[in-house]
Coordinates of N, CA, C and O in Angstrom, one line a residue:
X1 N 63.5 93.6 55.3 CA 63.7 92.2 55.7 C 64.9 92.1 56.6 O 66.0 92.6 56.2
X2 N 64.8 91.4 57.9 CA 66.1 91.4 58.5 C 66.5 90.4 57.8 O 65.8 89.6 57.1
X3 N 68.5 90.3 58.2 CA 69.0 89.3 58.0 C 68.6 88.2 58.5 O 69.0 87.3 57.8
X4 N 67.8 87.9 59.7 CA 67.5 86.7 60.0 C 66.4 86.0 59.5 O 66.1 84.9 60.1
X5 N 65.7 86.6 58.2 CA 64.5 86.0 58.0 C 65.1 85.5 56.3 O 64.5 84.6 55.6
X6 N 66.3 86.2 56.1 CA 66.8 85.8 55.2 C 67.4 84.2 54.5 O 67.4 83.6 53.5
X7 N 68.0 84.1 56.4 CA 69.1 82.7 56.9 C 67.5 81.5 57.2 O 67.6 80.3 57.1
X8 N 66.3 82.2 57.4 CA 65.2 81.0 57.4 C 65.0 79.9 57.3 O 64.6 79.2 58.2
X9 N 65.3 79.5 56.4 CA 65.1 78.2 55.8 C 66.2 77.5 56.3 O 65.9 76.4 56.7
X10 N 67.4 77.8 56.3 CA 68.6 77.1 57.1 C 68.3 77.1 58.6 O 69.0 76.3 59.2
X11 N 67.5 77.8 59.2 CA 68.2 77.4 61.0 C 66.7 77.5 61.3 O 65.7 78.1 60.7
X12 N 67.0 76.5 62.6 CA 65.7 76.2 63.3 C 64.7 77.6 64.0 O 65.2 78.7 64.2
X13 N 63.3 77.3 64.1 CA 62.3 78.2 64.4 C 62.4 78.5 65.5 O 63.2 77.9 66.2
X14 N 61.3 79.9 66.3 CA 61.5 80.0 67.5 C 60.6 79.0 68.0 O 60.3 79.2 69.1
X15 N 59.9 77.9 67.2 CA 58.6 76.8 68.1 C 59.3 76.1 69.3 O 60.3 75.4 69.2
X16 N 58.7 76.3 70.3 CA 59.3 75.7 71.1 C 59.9 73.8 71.0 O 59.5 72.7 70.6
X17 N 60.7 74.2 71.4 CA 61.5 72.8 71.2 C 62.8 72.1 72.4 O 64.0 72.4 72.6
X18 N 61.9 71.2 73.1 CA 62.6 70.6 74.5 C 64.0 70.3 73.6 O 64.9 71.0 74.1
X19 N 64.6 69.4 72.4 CA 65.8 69.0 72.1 C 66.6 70.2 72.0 O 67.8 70.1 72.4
X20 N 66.2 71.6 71.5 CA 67.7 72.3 71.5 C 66.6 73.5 71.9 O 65.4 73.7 71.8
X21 N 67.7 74.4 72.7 CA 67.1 75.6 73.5 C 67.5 76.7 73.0 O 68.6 76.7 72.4
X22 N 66.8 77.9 73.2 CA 66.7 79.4 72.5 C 67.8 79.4 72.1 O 68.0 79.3 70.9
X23 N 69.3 79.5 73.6 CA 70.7 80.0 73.3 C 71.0 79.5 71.7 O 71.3 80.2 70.7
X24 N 71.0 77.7 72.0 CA 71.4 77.8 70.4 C 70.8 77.6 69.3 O 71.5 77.4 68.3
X25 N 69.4 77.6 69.4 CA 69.0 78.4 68.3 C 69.2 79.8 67.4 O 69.0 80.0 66.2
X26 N 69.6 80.8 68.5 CA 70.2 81.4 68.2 C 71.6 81.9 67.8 O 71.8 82.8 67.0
X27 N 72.5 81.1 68.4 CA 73.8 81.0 68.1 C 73.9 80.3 66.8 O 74.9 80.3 66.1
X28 N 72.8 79.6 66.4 CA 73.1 79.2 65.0 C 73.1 79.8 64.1 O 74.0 80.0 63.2
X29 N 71.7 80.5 64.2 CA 71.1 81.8 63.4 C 72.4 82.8 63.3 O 72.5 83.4 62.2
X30 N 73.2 83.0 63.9 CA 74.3 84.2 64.1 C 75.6 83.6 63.2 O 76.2 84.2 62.3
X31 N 75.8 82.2 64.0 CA 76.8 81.6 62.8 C 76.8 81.2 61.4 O 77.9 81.1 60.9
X32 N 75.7 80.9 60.7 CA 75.1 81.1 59.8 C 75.2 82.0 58.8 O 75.5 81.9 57.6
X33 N 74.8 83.0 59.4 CA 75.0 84.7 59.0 C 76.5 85.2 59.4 O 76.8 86.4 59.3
X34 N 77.4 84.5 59.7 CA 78.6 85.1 59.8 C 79.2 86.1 60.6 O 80.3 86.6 60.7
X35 N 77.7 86.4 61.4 CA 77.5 87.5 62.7 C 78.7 86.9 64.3 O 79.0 85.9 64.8
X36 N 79.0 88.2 64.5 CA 79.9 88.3 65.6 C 78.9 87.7 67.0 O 77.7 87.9 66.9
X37 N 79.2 87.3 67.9 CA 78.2 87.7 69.0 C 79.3 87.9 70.3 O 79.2 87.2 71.3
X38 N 80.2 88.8 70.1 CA 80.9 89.5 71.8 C 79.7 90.3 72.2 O 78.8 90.9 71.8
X39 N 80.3 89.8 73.5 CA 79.5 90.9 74.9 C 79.2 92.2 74.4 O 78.5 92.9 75.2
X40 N 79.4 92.6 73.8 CA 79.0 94.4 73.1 C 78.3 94.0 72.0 O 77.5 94.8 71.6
X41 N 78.3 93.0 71.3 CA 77.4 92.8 70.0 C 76.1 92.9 70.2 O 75.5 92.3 71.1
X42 N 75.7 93.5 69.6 CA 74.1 93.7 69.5 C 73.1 92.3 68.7 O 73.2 92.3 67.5
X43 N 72.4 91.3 69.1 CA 72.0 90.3 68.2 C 70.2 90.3 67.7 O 69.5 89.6 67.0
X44 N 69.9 91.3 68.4 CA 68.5 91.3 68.8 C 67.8 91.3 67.0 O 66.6 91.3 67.0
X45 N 68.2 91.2 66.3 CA 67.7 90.9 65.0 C 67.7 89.5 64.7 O 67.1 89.1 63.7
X46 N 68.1 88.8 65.3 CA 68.4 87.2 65.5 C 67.6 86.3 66.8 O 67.3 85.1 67.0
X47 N 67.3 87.2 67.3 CA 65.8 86.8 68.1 C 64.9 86.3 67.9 O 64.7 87.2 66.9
X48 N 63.8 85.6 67.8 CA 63.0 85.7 66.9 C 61.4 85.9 68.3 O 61.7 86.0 69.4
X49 N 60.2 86.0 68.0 CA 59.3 86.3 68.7 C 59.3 85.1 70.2 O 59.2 83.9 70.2
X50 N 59.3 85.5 70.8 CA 58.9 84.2 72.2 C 60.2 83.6 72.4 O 60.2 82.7 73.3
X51 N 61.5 84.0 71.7 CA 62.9 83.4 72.3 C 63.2 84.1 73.6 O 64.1 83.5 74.2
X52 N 62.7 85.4 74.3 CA 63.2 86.3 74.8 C 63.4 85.6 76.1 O 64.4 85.2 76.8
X53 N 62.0 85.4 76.2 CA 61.5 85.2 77.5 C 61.9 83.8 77.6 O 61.9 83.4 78.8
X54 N 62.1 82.5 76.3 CA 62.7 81.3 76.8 C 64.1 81.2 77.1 O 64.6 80.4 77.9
X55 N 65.0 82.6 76.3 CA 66.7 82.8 76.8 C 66.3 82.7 78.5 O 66.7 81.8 79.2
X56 N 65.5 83.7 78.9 CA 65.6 84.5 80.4 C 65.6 83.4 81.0 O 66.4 83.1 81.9
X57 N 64.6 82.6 80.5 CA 64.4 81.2 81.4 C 65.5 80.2 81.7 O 65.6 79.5 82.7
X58 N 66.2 80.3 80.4 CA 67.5 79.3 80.7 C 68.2 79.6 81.6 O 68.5 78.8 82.5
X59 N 68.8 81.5 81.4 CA 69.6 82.2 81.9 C 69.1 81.9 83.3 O 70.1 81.6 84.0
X60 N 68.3 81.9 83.8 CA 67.9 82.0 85.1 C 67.8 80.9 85.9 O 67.8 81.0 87.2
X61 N 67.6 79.5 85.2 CA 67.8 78.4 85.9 C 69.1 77.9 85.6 O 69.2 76.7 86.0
X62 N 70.5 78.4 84.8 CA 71.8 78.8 84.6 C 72.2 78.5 85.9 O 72.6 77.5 86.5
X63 N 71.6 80.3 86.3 CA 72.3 80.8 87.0 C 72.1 80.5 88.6 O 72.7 81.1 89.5
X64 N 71.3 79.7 88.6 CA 71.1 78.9 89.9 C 71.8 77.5 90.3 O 71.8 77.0 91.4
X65 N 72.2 77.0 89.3 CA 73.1 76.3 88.8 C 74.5 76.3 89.6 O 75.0 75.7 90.5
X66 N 75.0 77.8 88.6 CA 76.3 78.4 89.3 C 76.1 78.6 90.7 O 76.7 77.9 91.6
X67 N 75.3 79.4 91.0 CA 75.0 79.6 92.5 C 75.2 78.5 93.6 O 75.5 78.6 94.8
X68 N 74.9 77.5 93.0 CA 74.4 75.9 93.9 C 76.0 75.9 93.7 O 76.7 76.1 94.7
X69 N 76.6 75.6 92.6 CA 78.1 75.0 92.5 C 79.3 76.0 93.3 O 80.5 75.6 93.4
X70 N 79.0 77.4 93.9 CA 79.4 78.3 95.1 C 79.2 78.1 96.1 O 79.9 78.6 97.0
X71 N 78.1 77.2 96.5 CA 78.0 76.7 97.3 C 76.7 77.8 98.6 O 76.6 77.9 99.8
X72 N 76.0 78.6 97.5 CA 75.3 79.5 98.0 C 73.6 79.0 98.4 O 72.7 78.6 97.6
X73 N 73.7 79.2 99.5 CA 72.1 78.8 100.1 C 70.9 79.7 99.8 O 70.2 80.4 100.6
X74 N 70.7 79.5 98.1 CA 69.8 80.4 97.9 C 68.5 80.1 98.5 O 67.7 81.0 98.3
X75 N 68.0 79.1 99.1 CA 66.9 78.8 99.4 C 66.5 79.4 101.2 O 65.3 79.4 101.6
X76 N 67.2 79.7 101.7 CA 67.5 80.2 102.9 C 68.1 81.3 103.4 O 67.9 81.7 104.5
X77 N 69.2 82.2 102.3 CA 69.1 83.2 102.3 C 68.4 84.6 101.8 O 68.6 84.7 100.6
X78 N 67.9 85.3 102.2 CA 67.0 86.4 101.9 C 68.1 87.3 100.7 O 67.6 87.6 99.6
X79 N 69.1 87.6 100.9 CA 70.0 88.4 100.1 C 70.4 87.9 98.9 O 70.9 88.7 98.1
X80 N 70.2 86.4 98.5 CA 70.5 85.7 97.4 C 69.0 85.2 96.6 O 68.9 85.2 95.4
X81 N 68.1 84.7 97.4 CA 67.0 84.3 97.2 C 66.1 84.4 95.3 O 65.7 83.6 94.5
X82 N 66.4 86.0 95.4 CA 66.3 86.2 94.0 C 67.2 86.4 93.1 O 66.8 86.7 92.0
X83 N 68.3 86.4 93.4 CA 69.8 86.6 92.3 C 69.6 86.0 91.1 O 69.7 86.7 90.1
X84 N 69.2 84.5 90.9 CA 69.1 84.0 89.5 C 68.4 84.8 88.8 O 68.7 85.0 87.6
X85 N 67.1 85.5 89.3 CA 66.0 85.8 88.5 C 66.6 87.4 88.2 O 66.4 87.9 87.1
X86 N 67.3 88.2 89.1 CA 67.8 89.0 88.8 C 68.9 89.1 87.3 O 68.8 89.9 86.5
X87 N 69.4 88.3 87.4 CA 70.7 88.6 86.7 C 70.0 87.8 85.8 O 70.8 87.8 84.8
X88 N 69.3 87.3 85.5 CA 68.6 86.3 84.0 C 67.7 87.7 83.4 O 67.3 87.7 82.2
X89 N 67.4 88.8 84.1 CA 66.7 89.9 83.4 C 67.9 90.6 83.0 O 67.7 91.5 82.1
X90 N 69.0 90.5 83.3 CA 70.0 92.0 82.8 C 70.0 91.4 81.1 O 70.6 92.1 80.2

């Protein structure tokens, strides 16, 4: 049994849900459990099925976000064009 199926009953599911999104669903699940989450921490036990691909989604319309607030013409430049979608897969 992972730790995360343990913490269950305390933190929200992976069902999708417009009011709170993957990130902190997750970050609950982690604080909860007492779990570290730095850049080197590993959390993938705290994932739960179908969060993966709703993180990427955030991460990637994030990161278009930042991009727009750089003031970067992703929609017109070829060299930026796909950067959100890029860096929302790493």
């Amino acid at each position: 049994m992972h730790m995360a199926d343990a913490l269950a009953p305390a933190l929200p599911r992976a069902v999708p849900d417009a009011r709170i999104k993957a990130s902190e669903r997750i970050r609950l699940r982690l604080a909860a459990a007492g779990q570290d989450f730095r850049a080197n921490d590993n959390i993938a036990e705290f994932i739960e099925e179908g969060e993966l691909e709703e993180l990427r989604l955030e991460v990637q319309a994030r990161m278009k976000e930042v991009l727009r607030a750089l003031v970067i013409d992703t929609e017109h430049d070829h060299n930026t064009a796909d950067t959100a979608q890029r860096m929302a897969r790493m």
